[in-house]
């Protein structure tokens, strides 16, 4: 490996005033939401907030102006994202559309698709979900079986997606489907952009163990979408999807989504904490600082047009471990009871229950470690 | 990496290779003690980015020689140790990967076993983390003109993070090497024993966790984020 040089995080423009402007905007516009909603804010759905954020120019920041975007640098967007997460702003509604779907449409989509979808995403009005997992596939994405057959009228889709975050409030799904009958594994797959109000699509909730409704099952029963729904090249779905996953694995959400708990721990401990609590705060701070360096460096590499697959996986692996570890270590040291109703106790309970998902979403820990091992030359 | 730094690293590799057998003298003679001394005072005029690069090579090649003491003063020894640790960990990872790709058991190289791959992925994450904190600390020290007090937050965070990586890195490196890694003739212990020593040197985990934890407690929860973002180079 010969030393890990940090890729320089060097955004253009006046970053200090970008942060200051956004903080001032949030002070006025961020809803006074509950501390638990703030803790897992990229799952908090608030369309009013998303639209206001879009109107203020903080959604679709990197899209070209001709599609309603802000023409900003990806690292300016990065700064905005980390500020939104650190503040616990409810970004869940537009999150996936802004992070993944819009860049993918811009890169691979047709001109018609760009004009049709990007302006709504940039306004914070149009929401998207990602149709990857299926029953029997899970982390083995190449096992996708949902079939789209090309007919004279368009693509006819049959099959089922599962674990689809936000399908119940999304307008579109970017789905990985099999478009060559009888094809195997990662060959013969394509991406389709599906309007979710198409007849033949049924969305059913899956309630998670925290009682939340983020996931869904999505059924396609002879759903017909136009020829123009194909994104990018026919049969190139696998390549397009793996490029997309890099956008999902290294962002600040991989270490900042439980940030509210660290804030609550520090505020509860006060300015002169007991030694054991000072130790824990110090250790968690060192880890968070490290993750921030790794995440910024990876973002800079992505922004430079490189493909930091391994770096992104390192951020996800260490970030997930940090976020799972934090509530456990806080619980081990604070006196809050399970049923207490103060902020720290409620946050702790919510994050302990949510934490098993952290090393599942966006690729399981084992798959991520496999990607790193390949990067080390072991596979 | 700049051309000047690349040249410096080439020199360091050659000089340290010689020093491996004869001791610190060639390193002193080559003038590495003048790395941070300004050019107008007859020195090399280097920055901490250069020191970080050279000490990482020292951590790989001559971990037992007092190169850090030769280059940097007392207040910067914790930072220097982070660079040594990053280098030694990187080298331990390289040795481990080479070993599992070469050594065959049950009819195939050890590296083809998923259990071994998963262990080495965990180790690689720690090694990358320490490389990252060494680089980020270097950037901060250069912005702060090598003022250790001004980089107090970064020194504490980096040394603490590097210390905490030692357990995982040394245990996985030895585990995947099997018994050969525990012998005096094989070179792994030349890296892992210094790593164990460095964890306790220039501030153990508790020392830096207390310093950092108290500093953060005084900032308050929101203050931590504001401070961290305000310190970006």
XYZ file of C-alpha atoms in Angstrom:
612
model
C 0.000 0.000 0.000
C 3.012 2.249 0.520
C 1.439 4.797 2.813
C -1.990 6.310 2.519
C -1.587 9.823 1.173
C -4.690 11.870 1.864
C -6.235 13.066 -1.351
C -6.393 16.849 -0.841
C -9.840 18.150 0.064
C -9.643 21.456 -1.683
C -13.064 22.854 -2.596
C -13.270 26.052 -4.618
C -15.007 29.143 -3.310
C -15.396 30.506 0.176
C -16.181 27.433 2.261
C -16.310 29.327 5.544
C -19.106 31.546 4.281
C -20.906 28.602 2.674
C -20.991 26.965 6.130
C -22.005 30.205 7.837
C -24.823 30.881 5.335
C -26.212 27.365 5.722
C -26.007 27.497 9.530
C -27.887 30.808 9.497
C -30.480 29.367 7.099
C -30.944 26.281 9.298
C -31.363 28.422 12.405
C -34.463 29.897 10.756
C -35.765 27.028 8.627
C -34.965 23.776 10.432
C -38.097 22.418 12.107
C -37.816 21.987 15.870
C -37.986 18.237 15.565
C -37.570 15.640 18.257
C -34.050 14.653 19.254
C -34.617 11.058 18.092
C -35.706 12.229 14.629
C -32.588 14.390 14.475
C -30.401 11.395 15.327
C -31.279 9.412 12.220
C -31.994 12.406 10.050
C -31.295 10.917 6.649
C -34.308 8.693 7.277
C -36.520 11.597 8.430
C -39.080 12.412 5.736
C -40.163 16.062 5.587
C -41.188 17.255 2.081
C -41.785 20.840 3.218
C -38.238 21.020 4.490
C -36.861 19.368 1.329
C -38.672 21.914 -0.882
C -37.461 24.839 1.226
C -33.929 23.450 1.083
C -34.242 23.086 -2.695
C -35.525 26.649 -3.050
C -32.517 27.852 -1.061
C -30.184 26.103 -3.530
C -28.956 23.281 -1.289
C -30.401 20.360 -3.301
C -29.097 19.349 -6.730
C -26.111 21.553 -6.062
C -23.781 19.853 -8.518
C -26.296 19.575 -11.367
C -25.868 21.886 -14.358
C -27.935 25.079 -14.250
C -29.821 24.081 -17.409
C -31.447 21.283 -15.387
C -32.217 23.541 -12.443
C -29.030 22.692 -10.576
C -26.533 24.928 -8.851
C -23.434 24.219 -10.965
C -21.502 23.854 -7.727
C -18.424 21.737 -7.069
C -18.996 18.265 -5.528
C -16.924 19.245 -2.491
C -19.150 22.274 -1.883
C -22.035 19.833 -1.831
C -20.056 17.648 0.580
C -19.697 20.564 2.988
C -23.438 21.241 2.823
C -24.267 17.578 3.426
C -22.064 17.312 6.499
C -23.559 20.504 7.932
C -27.109 19.190 7.364
C -26.278 15.888 9.033
C -24.426 17.448 11.947
C -27.468 19.643 12.539
C -29.832 16.652 12.295
C -31.890 18.263 9.506
C -34.688 16.041 8.097
C -33.198 15.309 4.674
C -34.759 11.869 4.177
C -37.312 12.748 1.492
C -34.884 13.953 -1.164
C -31.818 12.107 0.137
C -31.538 9.243 -2.345
C -32.682 11.322 -5.340
C -30.067 13.970 -4.606
C -27.215 11.617 -3.669
C -27.558 8.817 -6.184
C -30.338 9.098 -8.708
C -29.596 12.582 -10.040
C -25.857 11.964 -10.640
C -26.693 8.666 -12.305
C -29.310 10.223 -14.597
C -26.882 13.007 -15.435
C -24.135 10.531 -16.279
C -26.030 7.784 -18.067
C -29.516 9.131 -18.730
C -30.951 10.381 -22.014
C -31.515 14.086 -22.618
C -35.236 13.494 -22.275
C -34.745 11.825 -18.870
C -32.513 14.647 -17.666
C -35.029 17.298 -18.647
C -37.905 15.350 -17.217
C -36.492 14.418 -13.806
C -33.541 16.586 -12.794
C -35.311 19.932 -12.254
C -37.823 18.348 -9.858
C -35.029 16.669 -7.926
C -33.136 19.972 -7.691
C -36.262 21.687 -6.339
C -36.477 19.076 -3.580
C -39.862 17.928 -4.899
C -39.148 14.692 -6.729
C -38.091 11.667 -4.688
C -36.495 8.419 -5.745
C -35.835 4.935 -4.464
C -33.299 2.341 -5.562
C -34.591 -1.019 -6.748
C -31.728 -3.409 -6.147
C -32.400 -6.120 -3.539
C -34.797 -8.953 -4.231
C -36.009 -11.940 -2.267
C -33.290 -14.540 -2.700
C -30.728 -11.910 -3.762
C -29.917 -9.618 -0.830
C -26.228 -8.784 -0.933
C -25.782 -11.065 -3.935
C -26.978 -8.441 -6.390
C -26.081 -10.485 -9.427
C -28.898 -12.842 -8.418
C -31.496 -10.268 -9.549
C -34.400 -11.996 -11.303
C -36.944 -9.245 -11.959
C -37.475 -9.390 -15.716
C -38.220 -6.580 -18.150
C -39.147 -7.813 -21.608
C -39.027 -5.392 -24.524
C -42.310 -5.302 -26.444
C -43.675 -3.031 -29.168
C -45.271 -0.818 -26.473
C -42.294 -0.635 -24.130
C -40.738 -2.648 -21.294
C -43.025 -5.109 -19.550
C -41.825 -5.742 -15.988
C -42.512 -8.751 -13.781
C -40.922 -9.557 -10.470
C -40.359 -8.231 -6.984
C -38.005 -5.883 -5.186
C -37.515 -5.846 -1.423
C -35.887 -3.662 1.277
C -36.678 -0.680 -0.923
C -36.161 2.350 1.274
C -38.697 5.126 0.713
C -40.671 3.466 -2.097
C -43.882 4.539 -0.329
C -43.153 8.250 -0.741
C -41.028 8.155 -3.887
C -42.130 9.178 -7.353
C -39.610 7.107 -9.266
C -37.562 3.954 -8.832
C -34.231 3.348 -10.506
C -34.332 -0.418 -10.803
C -31.800 -3.052 -11.805
C -33.634 -5.607 -13.920
C -32.846 -8.500 -16.195
C -33.484 -7.461 -19.796
C -32.061 -10.522 -21.529
C -34.105 -13.595 -20.985
C -32.074 -16.535 -19.690
C -29.028 -14.395 -18.874
C -27.018 -15.255 -15.776
C -25.310 -13.349 -12.982
C -24.103 -9.836 -13.856
C -24.679 -10.176 -17.609
C -27.924 -9.104 -19.285
C -28.905 -6.570 -16.629
C -30.101 -3.035 -17.342
C -31.339 -0.052 -15.355
C -34.875 1.254 -15.812
C -36.323 4.479 -14.503
C -39.817 3.569 -13.407
C -42.609 5.990 -12.525
C -44.131 4.410 -9.437
C -47.707 5.356 -10.344
C -47.520 2.971 -13.318
C -50.391 0.441 -13.214
C -49.265 -3.029 -12.120
C -47.000 -1.800 -9.329
C -47.911 -2.604 -5.724
C -45.967 -1.246 -2.758
C -46.276 -2.909 0.648
C -44.653 -1.704 3.850
C -42.097 -3.664 5.871
C -42.037 -2.386 9.442
C -38.631 -2.670 11.092
C -37.862 -3.750 14.663
C -37.832 -0.109 15.776
C -41.428 0.230 14.554
C -40.398 2.449 11.627
C -41.594 2.248 8.065
C -38.560 2.836 5.844
C -38.500 -0.418 3.872
C -41.000 -1.750 1.357
C -41.701 -4.654 -0.899
C -42.442 -3.584 -4.473
C -44.274 -5.954 -6.807
C -44.310 -5.647 -10.598
C -47.200 -7.431 -12.248
C -46.989 -6.856 -16.012
C -46.162 -3.192 -15.388
C -45.559 -1.424 -18.705
C -43.095 1.453 -18.943
C -42.054 3.265 -22.150
C -38.983 2.373 -24.216
C -37.489 5.629 -22.986
C -37.319 4.282 -19.417
C -34.028 2.533 -20.158
C -31.146 4.355 -18.481
C -27.796 4.170 -20.189
C -26.956 1.190 -22.299
C -28.925 -1.989 -22.608
C -27.042 -4.760 -20.788
C -24.710 -2.373 -18.948
C -26.750 -2.262 -15.729
C -24.138 -4.014 -13.619
C -21.381 -1.573 -14.532
C -23.664 1.403 -13.933
C -24.860 0.128 -10.565
C -21.412 -0.612 -9.194
C -20.302 2.907 -10.151
C -23.352 4.234 -8.317
C -22.550 2.332 -5.127
C -19.344 4.333 -4.692
C -21.541 7.392 -4.155
C -23.361 5.613 -1.393
C -20.516 4.286 0.730
C -18.176 7.095 1.617
C -20.332 10.107 2.440
C -20.429 11.813 5.817
C -23.650 9.898 6.584
C -21.445 6.890 7.276
C -20.204 8.387 10.510
C -22.502 11.342 11.221
C -25.916 9.708 11.368
C -25.543 8.977 15.106
C -23.816 12.267 15.779
C -26.714 13.473 17.945
C -25.809 10.877 20.585
C -22.228 12.120 20.888
C -23.569 15.671 21.200
C -26.007 14.564 23.904
C -23.272 12.669 25.760
C -21.010 15.729 25.756
C -23.794 18.077 26.837
C -25.005 15.720 29.570
C -21.469 15.229 30.887
C -20.952 18.984 31.243
C -17.672 20.905 31.211
C -15.969 18.830 33.939
C -16.794 15.171 33.302
C -15.732 12.191 35.417
C -12.492 10.612 34.127
C -14.193 7.580 32.587
C -16.604 9.799 30.643
C -13.802 12.119 29.540
C -11.965 9.035 28.232
C -14.991 7.904 26.250
C -15.562 11.378 24.807
C -11.893 11.550 23.846
C -11.937 8.142 22.162
C -15.154 8.811 20.249
C -13.858 12.220 19.153
C -10.596 10.748 17.875
C -12.517 8.166 15.864
C -14.926 10.718 14.435
C -12.083 13.032 13.488
C -10.296 10.148 11.761
C -13.421 9.147 9.874
C -13.936 12.705 8.746
C -10.421 12.804 7.285
C -10.955 9.499 5.475
C -14.375 10.520 4.207
C -13.209 13.943 2.954
C -10.220 12.404 1.215
C -12.443 9.834 -0.500
C -14.920 12.534 -1.542
C -12.059 14.530 -3.033
C -10.900 11.495 -4.991
C -14.443 10.887 -6.271
C -14.727 14.568 -7.213
C -11.503 14.277 -9.197
C -13.157 11.605 -11.328
C -11.330 8.633 -9.853
C -12.946 5.471 -8.570
C -12.018 5.072 -4.887
C -13.846 1.766 -4.409
C -11.521 0.531 -1.659
C -11.276 3.877 0.145
C -15.060 4.191 0.097
C -15.365 0.703 1.567
C -12.874 1.558 4.323
C -15.011 4.578 5.273
C -18.112 2.427 5.376
C -16.491 -0.355 7.396
C -14.922 1.931 10.006
C -17.913 4.279 10.036
C -20.387 1.443 10.639
C -18.211 0.039 13.423
C -18.020 3.479 15.047
C -21.762 4.033 14.859
C -22.581 0.608 16.225
C -19.990 0.835 18.929
C -20.940 4.307 20.152
C -24.390 3.563 21.636
C -23.072 0.389 23.282
C -20.162 2.199 24.885
C -22.369 5.086 25.981
C -24.841 2.645 27.516
C -21.993 0.962 29.376
C -21.124 4.179 31.149
C -24.244 6.324 31.685
C -26.819 5.670 34.379
C -29.924 6.206 32.192
C -32.494 3.453 32.399
C -34.014 1.834 29.327
C -37.404 3.490 29.889
C -36.214 6.936 30.977
C -37.579 9.783 28.901
C -34.744 12.306 28.950
C -33.073 13.067 25.602
C -29.956 10.989 26.215
C -31.930 7.913 27.297
C -34.361 8.125 24.348
C -31.562 8.637 21.861
C -29.607 5.774 23.314
C -32.583 3.426 23.132
C -33.393 4.445 19.554
C -29.811 4.043 18.344
C -29.234 0.731 20.123
C -32.293 -0.649 18.355
C -31.388 0.906 14.985
C -27.712 -0.040 15.118
C -27.898 -3.610 13.769
C -28.945 -2.110 10.416
C -25.849 0.068 10.093
C -23.614 -2.765 8.886
C -26.341 -4.144 6.621
C -27.530 -1.141 4.592
C -25.449 -0.186 1.579
C -23.656 -3.558 1.526
C -23.119 -5.920 4.452
C -19.928 -5.807 6.498
C -18.774 -9.108 5.001
C -19.305 -7.919 1.419
C -17.518 -4.653 2.164
C -14.567 -6.529 3.676
C -14.522 -8.713 0.580
C -14.200 -5.603 -1.602
C -11.314 -4.383 0.562
C -9.645 -7.795 0.352
C -9.899 -7.659 -3.441
C -8.270 -4.235 -3.330
C -5.427 -5.785 -1.311
C -4.867 -8.328 -4.052
C -6.230 -11.292 -2.109
C -9.024 -12.299 -4.478
C 4.062 14.129 -3.898
C 6.415 16.929 -4.943
C 9.621 16.099 -6.798
C 11.696 17.351 -3.860
C 9.856 15.083 -1.449
C 10.088 12.102 -3.800
C 13.841 12.647 -3.984
C 14.021 12.955 -0.203
C 12.172 9.653 0.170
C 14.511 7.913 -2.278
C 17.471 9.164 -0.269
C 15.857 8.061 2.986
C 15.233 4.552 1.653
C 18.858 4.187 0.567
C 20.346 5.662 3.742
C 18.021 3.715 6.052
C 18.863 0.489 4.213
C 22.519 1.072 5.038
C 21.640 2.050 8.614
C 19.793 -1.238 9.099
C 23.142 -2.996 9.442
C 25.456 -0.280 10.812
C 23.218 1.869 13.041
C 22.303 5.563 13.188
C 25.621 6.993 11.855
C 24.750 7.045 8.123
C 21.448 8.798 8.946
C 23.270 11.466 10.935
C 25.924 11.850 8.240
C 23.301 12.241 5.527
C 22.019 15.288 7.389
C 18.504 14.100 8.313
C 18.914 15.995 11.594
C 18.689 19.196 9.526
C 15.401 18.261 7.815
C 13.361 20.898 9.672
C 16.127 23.513 9.793
C 15.575 26.463 7.441
C 17.638 26.626 4.264
C 19.177 29.989 5.185
C 20.484 28.341 8.348
C 22.073 25.574 6.345
C 19.246 23.095 6.754
C 16.958 21.264 4.320
C 14.026 23.616 4.966
C 11.503 20.806 5.070
C 7.969 20.829 6.480
C 6.070 18.251 8.509
C 4.796 16.682 5.317
C 8.432 15.806 4.586
C 8.985 14.607 8.150
C 5.882 12.434 7.940
C 7.102 10.841 4.720
C 10.632 10.225 6.026
C 9.482 8.878 9.398
C 7.047 6.490 7.736
C 9.987 5.047 5.835
C 11.966 4.934 9.113
C 9.054 3.090 10.739
C 9.261 0.480 7.983
C 13.035 0.168 7.683
C 14.703 1.143 10.958
C 11.999 1.196 13.639
C 14.536 0.750 16.447
C 16.797 3.683 15.556
C 16.144 7.128 17.138
C 15.355 8.872 13.826
C 12.370 10.781 15.272
C 14.528 12.230 18.054
C 17.151 13.235 15.491
C 14.648 15.177 13.363
C 12.118 16.695 15.762
C 12.182 18.317 19.189
C 10.496 17.100 22.349
C 7.080 18.737 21.859
C 6.686 17.113 18.432
C 7.658 13.583 19.496
C 4.010 12.434 19.828
C 3.381 13.574 16.239
C 6.613 11.965 15.052
C 5.608 8.707 16.706
C 2.315 8.677 14.784
C 4.308 8.787 11.527
C 6.588 5.950 12.659
C 3.546 3.907 13.620
C 1.871 4.552 10.262
C 4.988 3.321 8.456
C 5.468 0.232 10.600
C 1.795 -0.728 10.285
C 1.904 -0.278 6.530
C 4.935 -2.556 6.338
C 3.316 -5.148 8.631
C 0.318 -5.193 6.281
C 2.536 -5.633 3.222
C 4.389 -8.522 4.896
C 1.080 -10.116 5.874
C -0.356 -9.878 2.365
C 2.842 -11.279 0.835
C 2.838 -14.130 3.332
C -0.773 -15.217 2.780
C -0.360 -14.990 -0.987
C 2.702 -17.250 -0.828
C 2.024 -19.763 1.936
C -0.112 -22.695 0.846
C -2.284 -24.748 3.170
C -5.084 -27.179 2.408
C -4.021 -26.983 -1.246
C -4.310 -23.241 -1.855
C -2.768 -19.956 -0.724
C -3.958 -18.782 2.698
C -5.145 -15.556 1.088
C -7.856 -17.452 -0.786
C -9.634 -18.308 2.461
C -12.439 -15.890 3.257
C -11.655 -15.919 6.963
C -8.124 -14.722 6.210
C -9.388 -12.137 3.721
C -11.823 -10.730 6.272
C -9.103 -10.456 8.921
C -6.748 -8.655 6.584
C -9.525 -6.283 5.486
C -10.030 -5.337 9.142
C -6.291 -4.801 9.514
C -6.113 -2.729 6.324
C -8.845 -0.412 7.621
C -6.799 0.288 10.747
C -3.647 0.849 8.708
C -5.483 3.260 6.411
C -6.916 5.092 9.407
C -3.454 5.623 10.894
C -2.051 6.707 7.528
C -4.901 9.207 7.268
C -4.392 10.682 10.746
C -0.652 11.004 10.101
C -1.334 12.902 6.868
C -4.039 15.110 8.400
C -1.824 15.904 11.367
C 1.004 16.832 8.991
C -1.296 19.204 7.136
C -2.356 20.851 10.383
C 1.199 21.167 11.733
C 2.288 22.832 8.507
C -0.614 25.298 8.680
C 0.302 25.970 12.330
C 4.004 26.435 11.463
C 4.989 23.417 13.607
C 3.455 24.916 16.748
C 2.567 21.799 18.752
C 0.214 23.739 21.038
C -1.786 25.091 18.091
C -2.147 21.532 16.762
C -3.036 20.145 20.205
C -6.414 18.760 19.115
C -4.957 16.952 16.094
C -1.951 15.583 17.988
C -4.175 14.157 20.706
C -6.656 12.659 18.235
C -3.963 11.213 15.974
C -1.818 9.653 18.706
C -4.891 8.218 20.416
C -6.195 6.743 17.149
C -2.785 5.312 16.270
C -2.434 3.815 19.763
C -5.802 2.125 19.468
C -4.873 0.584 16.121
C -1.852 -1.196 17.594
C -3.761 -4.061 19.210
C -5.704 -4.978 16.069
C -2.778 -4.556 13.679
C -0.218 -6.530 15.676
C -2.602 -9.333 16.577
C -3.875 -9.860 13.015
C -0.377 -9.590 11.515
C 0.869 -12.311 13.857
C -2.247 -14.435 13.495
C -2.096 -14.650 9.709
C 1.654 -15.329 9.790
C 1.292 -18.307 12.102
C 4.332 -19.529 14.013
C 6.940 -18.151 11.582
C 5.956 -14.599 12.546
C 6.801 -15.365 16.179
C 10.407 -16.311 15.413
C 13.514 -14.195 15.875
C 14.688 -14.902 12.325
C 11.580 -13.532 10.561
C 11.261 -9.756 10.367
C 7.704 -9.202 11.610
C 8.755 -8.691 15.241
C 11.065 -5.868 14.143
C 7.808 -3.983 13.419
C 5.357 -5.321 15.973
C 7.559 -4.956 19.057
C 8.233 -1.246 18.339
C 4.506 -0.788 17.668
C 3.718 -2.209 21.116
C 6.359 0.082 22.634
C 5.135 3.202 20.770
C 1.583 2.727 22.023
C 2.788 3.588 25.522
C 5.406 6.162 24.462
C 4.745 9.919 24.293
C 1.289 9.507 25.791
C -0.660 6.282 26.201
C -4.354 5.936 25.321
C -5.554 7.237 28.674
C -3.284 10.275 28.573
C -4.550 11.509 25.207
C -8.165 10.456 25.771
C -8.260 12.567 28.944
C -6.700 15.572 27.228
C -8.983 15.334 24.213
C -12.097 14.443 26.225
C -11.674 17.410 28.581
C -10.981 19.751 25.690
C -14.175 18.590 23.933
C -16.262 18.691 27.123
C -15.317 22.350 27.489
C -16.472 23.023 23.919
C -19.901 21.439 24.377
C -21.670 19.166 21.874
C -22.282 21.730 19.146
C -18.926 23.350 19.854
C -17.136 20.142 18.893
C -18.515 20.286 15.358
C -17.918 24.024 15.017
C -14.335 23.640 16.212
C -13.588 20.682 14.022
C -14.842 22.365 10.852
C -13.142 25.659 11.728
C -9.779 23.858 11.958
C -9.818 22.497 8.392
C -6.571 23.428 6.710
